[in-house]
Amino acid sequence: MPPLLEARELVKHYPLTRGILFKKQIGAVKAVDGVSFALDPGETLGIVGESGCGKSTVAKMLVSLERPTSGQILYKGEDITKLSGRALKAVRRNIQMVFQDPYTSLNPRMTVGDIIGEPYEIHPEVAPKGDRRRKVQELLDVVGLNPEYINRYPHQFSGGQRQRIGIARGLALQPEVIVADEPVSALDVSVQAQVINLMEKLQDEFGLSYVFIAHDLSIVRHISDRVGVMYLGRIVETGTDTEIYDHPTHPYTQALLSAVPVPDPEAREQRERILLTGDVPSPTAVPSGCRFRTRCWKARERCALEVPLLAVPAAFRDVDTPARHESACHFAEEKQVVPVEPQGGLKDKWADRPQFR
């Protein structure tokens, strides 16, 4: 049985041009450069990575807001990247999106009822005209809002309530897949928990599959079944949430996880944080070989010459270990001393000064 949704070697390059009348391409921004993953029914795939790594571009391609430069997106085994017209419209009904910013993704001149009911204007077969108000009120109730709010405008709601409206709009057409592009990053921490719990409840109730994109690693671990870590346009490590968080093998993943805040002060002081030197390379001038080599403590000559494949490291293929998952690193199985800093904060840094003792 094929996956519900699958990406195969997705590429999205934005051309850089020079000139006004006679434009000449002088390069390209390699936003996404060979991303592959699969999503099964009822599963949540988390995609994490720092800003600018290509997460949101992947999300836009999945819902056909952007056309890939090359590669395939398969929905139930059918390549949807070349669809148009009615065929694309039919697929879009089953793959909906929840956007990042609830303050800009809702039209301020439309009522909540019009916003949630707008998909029915595009797909009238889902709800007859006389039944739409009732359906919108049901959706408001499903996402935890008062159905009587149907005539209110977005500015009359809080950030968390607006995101619930965005989720209700995504549910209107009864999709099978929801692509959530950092849906809680603009919300307060307490509200984030409410929205995440709501999404989990809706997944159980409607059998939804999520592609959940975020940069908050703790949220991704809470909601995801599998996780893909992106760096500079590519997935560098993928596995179950336990494999990625408890047994990371790629140096970039290890560095990311070392920066996750730890609420326990004693555990925080005992943990060592991995220091990365240098800045993220520009997507217009991607390093040869491994893209992470310019910041990696394991980097050797081979890393500059060969592009590492996303595969299970050879040393783990025949071994029953949680580290047996795909990682795009030539030396993923090696344990080396890494550059670290003690996690003491001001207490350690200024311990020799009387006023901080």
Tab-separated table of C-alpha atoms in Angstrom:
chain	number	residue	atom	x	y	z
A	1	MET	CA	0.000	0.000	0.000
A	2	PRO	CA	1.564	3.363	-1.009
A	3	PRO	CA	1.912	6.200	1.519
A	4	LEU	CA	-0.903	8.730	1.701
A	5	LEU	CA	1.442	11.565	0.729
A	6	GLU	CA	4.987	11.268	-0.553
A	7	ALA	CA	7.656	13.724	-1.664
A	8	ARG	CA	10.374	12.485	-3.996
A	9	GLU	CA	13.502	14.559	-4.555
A	10	LEU	CA	11.649	17.871	-4.289
A	11	VAL	CA	13.628	20.835	-5.616
A	12	LYS	CA	12.692	24.517	-5.579
A	13	HIS	CA	15.166	27.047	-6.954
A	14	TYR	CA	14.374	30.732	-7.274
A	15	PRO	CA	16.368	32.368	-10.107
A	16	LEU	CA	18.522	35.429	-9.418
A	17	THR	CA	18.515	37.833	-12.367
A	18	ARG	CA	20.327	41.002	-13.362
A	19	GLY	CA	19.139	43.722	-15.736
A	20	ILE	CA	15.844	45.473	-16.421
A	21	LEU	CA	15.019	45.028	-20.107
A	22	PHE	CA	17.301	42.121	-20.849
A	23	LYS	CA	17.301	39.973	-17.744
A	24	LYS	CA	20.112	37.511	-17.320
A	25	GLN	CA	20.142	34.755	-14.715
A	26	ILE	CA	23.244	35.006	-12.579
A	27	GLY	CA	22.440	32.340	-10.020
A	28	ALA	CA	19.677	30.746	-7.966
A	29	VAL	CA	18.439	30.573	-4.400
A	30	LYS	CA	18.356	26.856	-3.611
A	31	ALA	CA	15.503	26.966	-1.099
A	32	VAL	CA	14.779	23.226	-1.327
A	33	ASP	CA	17.296	20.922	-2.951
A	34	GLY	CA	16.288	17.267	-2.949
A	35	VAL	CA	13.808	16.569	-0.121
A	36	SER	CA	12.110	13.164	0.155
A	37	PHE	CA	9.720	11.810	2.785
A	38	ALA	CA	6.490	9.827	3.148
A	39	LEU	CA	3.375	10.317	5.269
A	40	ASP	CA	1.116	7.428	6.227
A	41	PRO	CA	-2.608	7.673	7.099
A	42	GLY	CA	-3.198	8.976	10.614
A	43	GLU	CA	0.479	9.849	11.096
A	44	THR	CA	2.160	13.100	12.091
A	45	LEU	CA	5.445	13.922	10.396
A	46	GLY	CA	7.361	16.736	12.073
A	47	ILE	CA	9.823	18.805	10.052
A	48	VAL	CA	12.261	20.910	12.067
A	49	GLY	CA	15.161	23.193	11.305
A	50	GLU	CA	16.376	26.745	11.747
A	51	SER	CA	14.902	29.709	9.887
A	52	GLY	CA	15.691	29.738	6.183
A	53	CYS	CA	16.243	25.981	5.834
A	54	GLY	CA	13.309	25.547	3.421
A	55	LYS	CA	10.550	24.205	5.692
A	56	SER	CA	7.860	26.671	4.603
A	57	THR	CA	8.771	26.250	0.936
A	58	VAL	CA	8.180	22.507	1.291
A	59	ALA	CA	4.782	23.250	2.873
A	60	LYS	CA	3.772	25.529	-0.003
A	61	MET	CA	4.732	22.917	-2.570
A	62	LEU	CA	2.701	20.231	-0.786
A	63	VAL	CA	-0.473	22.337	-1.125
A	64	SER	CA	0.440	23.542	-4.645
A	65	LEU	CA	0.946	27.174	-3.672
A	66	GLU	CA	4.403	26.761	-5.228
A	67	ARG	CA	5.343	24.570	-8.165
A	68	PRO	CA	8.529	22.544	-7.642
A	69	THR	CA	11.447	23.107	-9.981
A	70	SER	CA	11.759	19.328	-10.167
A	71	GLY	CA	10.732	16.254	-8.211
A	72	GLN	CA	7.385	14.654	-7.467
A	73	ILE	CA	4.602	14.920	-4.897
A	74	LEU	CA	2.493	11.776	-4.819
A	75	TYR	CA	-0.964	11.692	-3.263
A	76	LYS	CA	-2.209	8.104	-2.975
A	77	GLY	CA	0.348	7.132	-5.587
A	78	GLU	CA	-0.635	9.838	-8.117
A	79	ASP	CA	1.834	12.562	-9.101
A	80	ILE	CA	0.032	15.845	-8.420
A	81	THR	CA	2.824	18.221	-9.459
A	82	LYS	CA	1.648	18.273	-13.076
A	83	LEU	CA	-2.082	18.544	-12.365
A	84	SER	CA	-4.078	21.645	-13.201
A	85	GLY	CA	-7.686	22.767	-13.478
A	86	ARG	CA	-10.343	20.474	-12.070
A	87	ALA	CA	-7.904	17.660	-11.295
A	88	LEU	CA	-5.759	19.930	-9.100
A	89	LYS	CA	-8.863	21.417	-7.484
A	90	ALA	CA	-10.038	17.956	-6.464
A	91	VAL	CA	-6.689	17.102	-4.874
A	92	ARG	CA	-6.459	20.427	-3.051
A	93	ARG	CA	-9.693	19.613	-1.275
A	94	ASN	CA	-7.917	16.709	0.427
A	95	ILE	CA	-4.700	18.554	1.329
A	96	GLN	CA	-5.338	21.713	3.328
A	97	MET	CA	-3.029	24.137	5.124
A	98	VAL	CA	-2.956	25.963	8.449
A	99	PHE	CA	-0.772	29.052	8.160
A	100	GLN	CA	1.783	30.390	10.583
A	101	ASP	CA	0.467	33.833	11.488
A	102	PRO	CA	-3.192	33.970	12.590
A	103	TYR	CA	-3.051	37.772	12.411
A	104	THR	CA	-2.366	37.958	8.670
A	105	SER	CA	-3.887	34.712	7.359
A	106	LEU	CA	-7.475	35.844	8.055
A	107	ASN	CA	-9.124	38.547	5.943
A	108	PRO	CA	-9.968	41.408	8.367
A	109	ARG	CA	-12.907	42.489	6.184
A	110	MET	CA	-14.657	39.131	6.333
A	111	THR	CA	-16.678	37.713	9.199
A	112	VAL	CA	-15.684	34.435	10.779
A	113	GLY	CA	-18.637	32.780	9.076
A	114	ASP	CA	-17.486	34.000	5.659
A	115	ILE	CA	-13.868	32.959	6.305
A	116	ILE	CA	-14.712	29.413	7.358
A	117	GLY	CA	-17.462	29.097	4.739
A	118	GLU	CA	-15.362	30.381	1.823
A	119	PRO	CA	-14.101	26.869	0.890
A	120	TYR	CA	-17.730	25.922	0.255
A	121	GLU	CA	-17.910	28.604	-2.434
A	122	ILE	CA	-15.027	26.890	-4.252
A	123	HIS	CA	-16.293	23.356	-3.566
A	124	PRO	CA	-20.110	23.738	-3.469
A	125	GLU	CA	-20.549	19.959	-3.665
A	126	VAL	CA	-19.340	19.657	-0.050
A	127	ALA	CA	-22.174	21.739	1.421
A	128	PRO	CA	-25.410	23.001	-0.196
A	129	LYS	CA	-25.924	26.746	0.110
A	130	GLY	CA	-28.742	26.466	2.612
A	131	ASP	CA	-26.711	24.183	4.888
A	132	ARG	CA	-23.468	26.181	5.064
A	133	ARG	CA	-24.271	28.343	8.083
A	134	ARG	CA	-25.040	25.265	10.159
A	135	LYS	CA	-21.815	23.588	9.037
A	136	VAL	CA	-19.766	26.670	9.912
A	137	GLN	CA	-21.326	26.776	13.375
A	138	GLU	CA	-20.528	23.085	13.829
A	139	LEU	CA	-16.896	23.741	12.892
A	140	LEU	CA	-16.696	26.606	15.397
A	141	ASP	CA	-17.973	24.259	18.075
A	142	VAL	CA	-15.494	21.535	17.029
A	143	VAL	CA	-12.508	23.881	17.499
A	144	GLY	CA	-13.779	25.141	20.861
A	145	LEU	CA	-15.371	28.456	19.878
A	146	ASN	CA	-18.893	29.661	20.531
A	147	PRO	CA	-21.058	29.121	17.404
A	148	GLU	CA	-22.662	32.497	18.106
A	149	TYR	CA	-19.358	34.155	17.123
A	150	ILE	CA	-20.154	33.483	13.466
A	151	ASN	CA	-20.827	37.166	12.680
A	152	ARG	CA	-17.751	38.557	14.421
A	153	TYR	CA	-14.589	39.796	12.704
A	154	PRO	CA	-10.998	38.550	13.231
A	155	HIS	CA	-9.927	41.634	15.212
A	156	GLN	CA	-12.445	40.679	17.907
A	157	PHE	CA	-10.518	37.488	18.738
A	158	SER	CA	-7.253	36.691	20.508
A	159	GLY	CA	-4.319	35.074	18.725
A	160	GLY	CA	-5.200	31.593	19.925
A	161	GLN	CA	-8.828	32.019	18.901
A	162	ARG	CA	-7.769	33.216	15.450
A	163	GLN	CA	-5.636	30.139	14.974
A	164	ARG	CA	-8.630	27.992	15.929
A	165	ILE	CA	-10.555	29.802	13.175
A	166	GLY	CA	-7.734	28.955	10.754
A	167	ILE	CA	-7.929	25.305	11.812
A	168	ALA	CA	-11.714	25.322	11.338
A	169	ARG	CA	-11.239	26.702	7.817
A	170	GLY	CA	-8.748	23.906	7.125
A	171	LEU	CA	-11.274	21.308	8.314
A	172	ALA	CA	-14.193	22.671	6.267
A	173	LEU	CA	-13.592	20.438	3.232
A	174	GLN	CA	-12.988	17.314	5.329
A	175	PRO	CA	-9.369	16.828	4.171
A	176	GLU	CA	-7.190	13.803	4.794
A	177	VAL	CA	-3.944	15.770	5.150
A	178	ILE	CA	-3.306	19.062	6.920
A	179	VAL	CA	-0.011	20.842	6.400
A	180	ALA	CA	0.593	23.000	9.479
A	181	ASP	CA	3.308	25.593	8.863
A	182	GLU	CA	4.514	26.668	12.323
A	183	PRO	CA	0.911	26.989	13.536
A	184	VAL	CA	1.786	27.986	17.125
A	185	SER	CA	4.998	30.003	16.739
A	186	ALA	CA	3.145	33.349	16.993
A	187	LEU	CA	1.246	32.347	20.158
A	188	ASP	CA	1.976	32.505	23.875
A	189	VAL	CA	3.289	29.310	25.446
A	190	SER	CA	0.085	28.531	27.366
A	191	VAL	CA	-1.996	29.072	24.215
A	192	GLN	CA	0.408	26.898	22.212
A	193	ALA	CA	-0.422	23.942	24.459
A	194	GLN	CA	-4.154	24.480	23.942
A	195	VAL	CA	-3.828	24.573	20.148
A	196	ILE	CA	-1.564	21.492	20.071
A	197	ASN	CA	-3.987	19.544	22.271
A	198	LEU	CA	-6.826	20.606	19.969
A	199	MET	CA	-4.918	19.375	16.898
A	200	GLU	CA	-4.288	16.005	18.560
A	201	LYS	CA	-7.959	15.709	19.484
A	202	LEU	CA	-9.036	16.517	15.912
A	203	GLN	CA	-6.566	13.980	14.545
A	204	ASP	CA	-8.111	11.230	16.657
A	205	GLU	CA	-11.650	12.344	15.845
A	206	PHE	CA	-11.304	12.750	12.073
A	207	GLY	CA	-8.361	10.451	11.264
A	208	LEU	CA	-6.215	13.312	9.987
A	209	SER	CA	-2.605	13.084	8.860
A	210	TYR	CA	-0.350	16.043	9.672
A	211	VAL	CA	2.799	17.473	8.200
A	212	PHE	CA	3.767	19.610	11.192
A	213	ILE	CA	6.465	22.200	10.504
A	214	ALA	CA	8.132	24.023	13.390
A	215	HIS	CA	11.394	25.175	14.878
A	216	ASP	CA	10.371	24.419	18.478
A	217	LEU	CA	11.819	20.961	19.117
A	218	SER	CA	9.827	20.268	22.278
A	219	ILE	CA	6.501	20.852	20.506
A	220	VAL	CA	7.527	18.660	17.591
A	221	ARG	CA	8.458	15.812	19.917
A	222	HIS	CA	5.107	16.068	21.679
A	223	ILE	CA	2.963	15.817	18.558
A	224	SER	CA	5.056	13.881	16.007
A	225	ASP	CA	5.335	10.175	15.248
A	226	ARG	CA	8.334	10.695	12.947
A	227	VAL	CA	10.683	13.639	12.561
A	228	GLY	CA	12.758	14.989	9.683
A	229	VAL	CA	15.555	17.484	10.424
A	230	MET	CA	16.255	20.004	7.657
A	231	TYR	CA	19.413	21.986	7.034
A	232	LEU	CA	20.000	24.334	4.104
A	233	GLY	CA	17.367	22.833	1.814
A	234	ARG	CA	17.845	19.132	2.616
A	235	ILE	CA	16.730	16.598	5.203
A	236	VAL	CA	19.833	15.505	7.102
A	237	GLU	CA	18.278	13.021	9.536
A	238	THR	CA	14.948	11.260	9.848
A	239	GLY	CA	13.459	8.692	12.202
A	240	THR	CA	10.889	8.181	14.935
A	241	ASP	CA	10.613	10.819	17.631
A	242	THR	CA	12.474	8.552	20.094
A	243	GLU	CA	15.276	7.814	17.624
A	244	ILE	CA	15.838	11.471	16.786
A	245	TYR	CA	15.558	12.937	20.277
A	246	ASP	CA	17.227	10.209	22.327
A	247	HIS	CA	19.753	8.873	19.797
A	248	PRO	CA	20.644	11.582	17.253
A	249	THR	CA	23.477	10.627	14.892
A	250	HIS	CA	23.872	13.711	12.693
A	251	PRO	CA	26.061	16.491	14.188
A	252	TYR	CA	23.511	19.178	13.287
A	253	THR	CA	20.714	17.339	15.094
A	254	GLN	CA	22.955	16.875	18.120
A	255	ALA	CA	23.710	20.600	18.184
A	256	LEU	CA	20.028	21.510	17.842
A	257	LEU	CA	18.983	19.239	20.692
A	258	SER	CA	21.732	20.541	22.953
A	259	ALA	CA	20.151	23.996	22.693
A	260	VAL	CA	16.670	22.904	23.815
A	261	PRO	CA	15.774	24.662	27.115
A	262	VAL	CA	15.732	22.354	30.140
A	263	PRO	CA	13.365	23.393	32.971
A	264	ASP	CA	15.285	21.501	35.679
A	265	PRO	CA	18.182	23.734	36.862
A	266	GLU	CA	20.294	20.783	38.047
A	267	ALA	CA	19.889	18.907	34.766
A	268	ARG	CA	20.629	22.102	32.854
A	269	GLU	CA	23.922	22.620	34.679
A	270	GLN	CA	25.015	19.025	34.072
A	271	ARG	CA	24.236	19.155	30.357
A	272	GLU	CA	26.823	20.420	27.903
A	273	ARG	CA	25.807	22.507	24.947
A	274	ILE	CA	27.469	21.958	21.580
A	275	LEU	CA	28.923	25.117	20.105
A	276	LEU	CA	28.707	25.648	16.346
A	277	THR	CA	31.167	28.065	14.804
A	278	GLY	CA	30.451	30.200	11.772
A	279	ASP	CA	27.207	31.250	10.113
A	280	VAL	CA	24.734	29.278	8.023
A	281	PRO	CA	25.976	29.368	4.407
A	282	SER	CA	23.896	31.290	1.877
A	283	PRO	CA	21.461	29.199	-0.204
A	284	THR	CA	22.887	31.000	-3.225
A	285	ALA	CA	26.375	29.599	-2.549
A	286	VAL	CA	25.926	26.142	-1.072
A	287	PRO	CA	29.156	24.414	0.098
A	288	SER	CA	30.358	21.432	-1.904
A	289	GLY	CA	29.834	17.951	-0.521
A	290	CYS	CA	28.153	18.024	2.865
A	291	ARG	CA	26.332	21.317	3.427
A	292	PHE	CA	26.995	21.231	7.159
A	293	ARG	CA	30.762	20.710	6.874
A	294	THR	CA	31.623	24.412	7.310
A	295	ARG	CA	30.242	24.267	10.881
A	296	CYS	CA	30.895	20.609	11.753
A	297	TRP	CA	33.554	19.327	14.179
A	298	LYS	CA	33.677	15.976	12.336
A	299	ALA	CA	34.426	17.521	8.927
A	300	ARG	CA	37.228	15.938	6.878
A	301	GLU	CA	38.374	16.043	3.273
A	302	ARG	CA	35.754	13.503	2.223
A	303	CYS	CA	32.991	15.812	3.447
A	304	ALA	CA	34.024	18.461	0.915
A	305	LEU	CA	34.203	15.979	-1.971
A	306	GLU	CA	31.171	13.708	-1.516
A	307	VAL	CA	27.529	14.530	-0.858
A	308	PRO	CA	26.415	12.251	2.015
A	309	LEU	CA	23.339	10.163	1.252
A	310	LEU	CA	20.386	10.029	3.619
A	311	ALA	CA	20.724	6.392	4.698
A	312	VAL	CA	21.207	4.162	7.739
A	313	PRO	CA	24.921	4.288	8.686
A	314	ALA	CA	26.706	1.097	7.644
A	315	ALA	CA	27.805	0.303	11.205
A	316	PHE	CA	24.171	0.180	12.404
A	317	ARG	CA	22.488	-1.697	9.539
A	318	ASP	CA	22.846	-5.146	11.067
A	319	VAL	CA	22.681	-4.057	14.694
A	320	ASP	CA	19.532	-3.752	16.800
A	321	THR	CA	20.037	-0.213	18.093
A	322	PRO	CA	17.907	2.961	18.328
A	323	ALA	CA	20.649	4.658	16.296
A	324	ARG	CA	19.633	2.603	13.266
A	325	HIS	CA	17.832	5.323	11.334
A	326	GLU	CA	18.641	7.470	8.305
A	327	SER	CA	21.299	10.139	8.639
A	328	ALA	CA	23.122	12.139	5.939
A	329	CYS	CA	26.589	12.053	7.510
A	330	HIS	CA	29.716	10.193	6.381
A	331	PHE	CA	30.779	9.692	10.001
A	332	ALA	CA	27.439	9.346	11.779
A	333	GLU	CA	28.550	6.221	13.678
A	334	GLU	CA	31.678	7.849	15.090
A	335	LYS	CA	31.712	9.345	18.555
A	336	GLN	CA	34.100	12.264	18.776
A	337	VAL	CA	34.845	14.934	21.330
A	338	VAL	CA	32.730	17.940	20.456
A	339	PRO	CA	33.241	21.637	21.225
A	340	VAL	CA	31.084	22.431	24.226
A	341	GLU	CA	30.378	25.144	26.753
A	342	PRO	CA	29.282	24.589	30.375
A	343	GLN	CA	25.639	25.421	31.061
A	344	GLY	CA	26.063	27.688	34.069
A	345	GLY	CA	24.988	31.037	32.666
A	346	LEU	CA	25.794	34.112	34.725
A	347	LYS	CA	26.452	32.101	37.875
A	348	ASP	CA	29.523	30.418	36.349
A	349	LYS	CA	30.617	33.272	34.103
A	350	TRP	CA	30.769	35.836	36.900
A	351	ALA	CA	31.475	33.526	39.868
A	352	ASP	CA	34.740	35.314	40.643
A	353	ARG	CA	33.011	38.662	41.177
A	354	PRO	CA	31.703	39.273	44.725
A	355	GLN	CA	28.460	40.929	43.629
A	356	PHE	CA	27.459	37.760	41.715
A	357	ARG	CA	28.410	35.166	44.318
